[in-house]
Structures are given as C-alpha cells and as structure tokens.
C-alpha cells in the first residue's frame, strides 16, 4: 500500500528516466495509446450512440483491467 505513494513522490522528485521513456514509454503514455486505439474503433462520426456508449464501456473496462493486471504482476514481483 505504501509503494504507490512512494513511487509518485520519487517520480516527482527525480523524474521518469528519459532512457526508459525512449525504450518503453511511460505508463500514462500506454494508457493514452489504449484510449486512442479504442476511440478510433468505437467513436467515429458514423457510429451510433449505442456503439459509442459500448465503446466507452469497453474503454473503461480495458483501462481498469490493464491497471489491475499491472498491479497484480507488480505484487508478484515484490
């Protein structure tokens, strides 16, 4: 429970290493790419309100699911 706040403080003070950003990106960038991908598929001007709403549901579930997976993998490592 203490690891996440410490990571935030560490990143705020030190920053995210530029070499790591160049190599794999930042987790926020990963989420942004996921949002862009899903929005491009489910939020077009010709899509119905039903498709757009369901796309939002899929996007929310994907973001929460990805966060849970990364969190659980992190717990396995520590």
PDB file of C-alpha atoms in Angstrom:
ATOM      1  CA  UNK A   1       0.000   0.000   0.000  1.00  0.00           C
ATOM      2  CA  UNK A   2       2.946   2.288   0.560  1.00  0.00           C
ATOM      3  CA  UNK A   3       4.719   1.526  -2.716  1.00  0.00           C
ATOM      4  CA  UNK A   4       2.444   3.573  -4.986  1.00  0.00           C
ATOM      5  CA  UNK A   5       2.695   6.830  -2.973  1.00  0.00           C
ATOM      6  CA  UNK A   6       6.478   6.375  -2.716  1.00  0.00           C
ATOM      7  CA  UNK A   7       6.691   5.862  -6.469  1.00  0.00           C
ATOM      8  CA  UNK A   8       4.716   9.071  -7.046  1.00  0.00           C
ATOM      9  CA  UNK A   9       6.991  11.052  -4.724  1.00  0.00           C
ATOM     10  CA  UNK A  10      10.118   9.523  -6.275  1.00  0.00           C
ATOM     11  CA  UNK A  11       8.955  10.298  -9.814  1.00  0.00           C
ATOM     12  CA  UNK A  12       8.009  13.831  -8.776  1.00  0.00           C
ATOM     13  CA  UNK A  13      11.439  14.479  -7.252  1.00  0.00           C
ATOM     14  CA  UNK A  14      13.660  12.588  -9.691  1.00  0.00           C
ATOM     15  CA  UNK A  15      11.519  12.258 -12.792  1.00  0.00           C
ATOM     16  CA  UNK A  16      10.994   9.328 -15.081  1.00  0.00           C
ATOM     17  CA  UNK A  17      14.297   8.294 -16.691  1.00  0.00           C
ATOM     18  CA  UNK A  18      14.461   9.577 -20.298  1.00  0.00           C
ATOM     19  CA  UNK A  19      16.214   6.397 -21.427  1.00  0.00           C
ATOM     20  CA  UNK A  20      13.323   4.336 -20.062  1.00  0.00           C
ATOM     21  CA  UNK A  21      10.784   6.603 -21.778  1.00  0.00           C
ATOM     22  CA  UNK A  22      12.689   6.151 -25.053  1.00  0.00           C
ATOM     23  CA  UNK A  23      12.794   2.388 -24.571  1.00  0.00           C
ATOM     24  CA  UNK A  24       9.287   1.531 -23.350  1.00  0.00           C
ATOM     25  CA  UNK A  25       7.465   4.812 -22.750  1.00  0.00           C
ATOM     26  CA  UNK A  26       5.665   5.873 -19.595  1.00  0.00           C
ATOM     27  CA  UNK A  27       2.609   4.028 -18.233  1.00  0.00           C
ATOM     28  CA  UNK A  28       0.494   7.134 -18.821  1.00  0.00           C
ATOM     29  CA  UNK A  29       1.569   7.018 -22.478  1.00  0.00           C
ATOM     30  CA  UNK A  30       0.465   3.376 -22.638  1.00  0.00           C
ATOM     31  CA  UNK A  31      -2.981   4.313 -21.345  1.00  0.00           C
ATOM     32  CA  UNK A  32      -3.191   7.172 -23.845  1.00  0.00           C
ATOM     33  CA  UNK A  33      -2.421   4.798 -26.721  1.00  0.00           C
ATOM     34  CA  UNK A  34      -5.087   2.387 -25.493  1.00  0.00           C
ATOM     35  CA  UNK A  35      -7.631   5.212 -25.313  1.00  0.00           C
ATOM     36  CA  UNK A  36      -6.692   6.404 -28.826  1.00  0.00           C
ATOM     37  CA  UNK A  37      -6.981   2.864 -30.207  1.00  0.00           C
ATOM     38  CA  UNK A  38     -10.413   2.209 -28.701  1.00  0.00           C
ATOM     39  CA  UNK A  39     -11.712   5.674 -29.557  1.00  0.00           C
ATOM     40  CA  UNK A  40     -10.695   5.256 -33.193  1.00  0.00           C
ATOM     41  CA  UNK A  41     -12.633   1.971 -33.343  1.00  0.00           C
ATOM     42  CA  UNK A  42     -15.797   2.910 -31.436  1.00  0.00           C
ATOM     43  CA  UNK A  43     -16.221   6.680 -31.608  1.00  0.00           C
ATOM     44  CA  UNK A  44     -16.416   7.556 -35.281  1.00  0.00           C
ATOM     45  CA  UNK A  45     -18.775  10.187 -36.656  1.00  0.00           C
ATOM     46  CA  UNK A  46     -20.889   7.495 -38.315  1.00  0.00           C
ATOM     47  CA  UNK A  47     -21.166   5.307 -35.219  1.00  0.00           C
ATOM     48  CA  UNK A  48     -24.492   5.144 -33.445  1.00  0.00           C
ATOM     49  CA  UNK A  49     -24.993   6.253 -29.855  1.00  0.00           C
ATOM     50  CA  UNK A  50     -25.216   2.558 -28.921  1.00  0.00           C
ATOM     51  CA  UNK A  51     -21.789   1.802 -30.421  1.00  0.00           C
ATOM     52  CA  UNK A  52     -20.265   4.906 -28.825  1.00  0.00           C
ATOM     53  CA  UNK A  53     -21.664   4.076 -25.389  1.00  0.00           C
ATOM     54  CA  UNK A  54     -20.492   0.495 -25.606  1.00  0.00           C
ATOM     55  CA  UNK A  55     -17.097   1.720 -26.795  1.00  0.00           C
ATOM     56  CA  UNK A  56     -16.870   3.846 -23.655  1.00  0.00           C
ATOM     57  CA  UNK A  57     -17.727   0.819 -21.557  1.00  0.00           C
ATOM     58  CA  UNK A  58     -15.078  -1.254 -23.347  1.00  0.00           C
ATOM     59  CA  UNK A  59     -12.517   1.524 -22.869  1.00  0.00           C
ATOM     60  CA  UNK A  60     -13.279   1.855 -19.163  1.00  0.00           C
ATOM     61  CA  UNK A  61     -13.090  -1.896 -18.663  1.00  0.00           C
ATOM     62  CA  UNK A  62      -9.833  -2.094 -20.630  1.00  0.00           C
ATOM     63  CA  UNK A  63      -8.211   0.673 -18.582  1.00  0.00           C
ATOM     64  CA  UNK A  64      -9.301  -0.799 -15.259  1.00  0.00           C
ATOM     65  CA  UNK A  65      -8.355  -4.301 -16.401  1.00  0.00           C
ATOM     66  CA  UNK A  66      -4.915  -3.201 -17.594  1.00  0.00           C
ATOM     67  CA  UNK A  67      -4.321  -1.393 -14.308  1.00  0.00           C
ATOM     68  CA  UNK A  68      -5.347  -4.465 -12.317  1.00  0.00           C
ATOM     69  CA  UNK A  69      -3.093  -6.739 -14.362  1.00  0.00           C
ATOM     70  CA  UNK A  70      -0.062  -4.492 -13.937  1.00  0.00           C
ATOM     71  CA  UNK A  71      -0.815  -4.100 -10.229  1.00  0.00           C
ATOM     72  CA  UNK A  72      -1.142  -7.840  -9.701  1.00  0.00           C
ATOM     73  CA  UNK A  73       2.046  -8.534 -11.654  1.00  0.00           C
ATOM     74  CA  UNK A  74       3.829  -5.940  -9.536  1.00  0.00           C
ATOM     75  CA  UNK A  75       2.634  -7.643  -6.374  1.00  0.00           C
ATOM     76  CA  UNK A  76       4.009 -10.965  -7.648  1.00  0.00           C
ATOM     77  CA  UNK A  77       7.452  -9.420  -8.163  1.00  0.00           C
ATOM     78  CA  UNK A  78       7.713  -7.801  -4.732  1.00  0.00           C
TER      79      UNK A  78
END
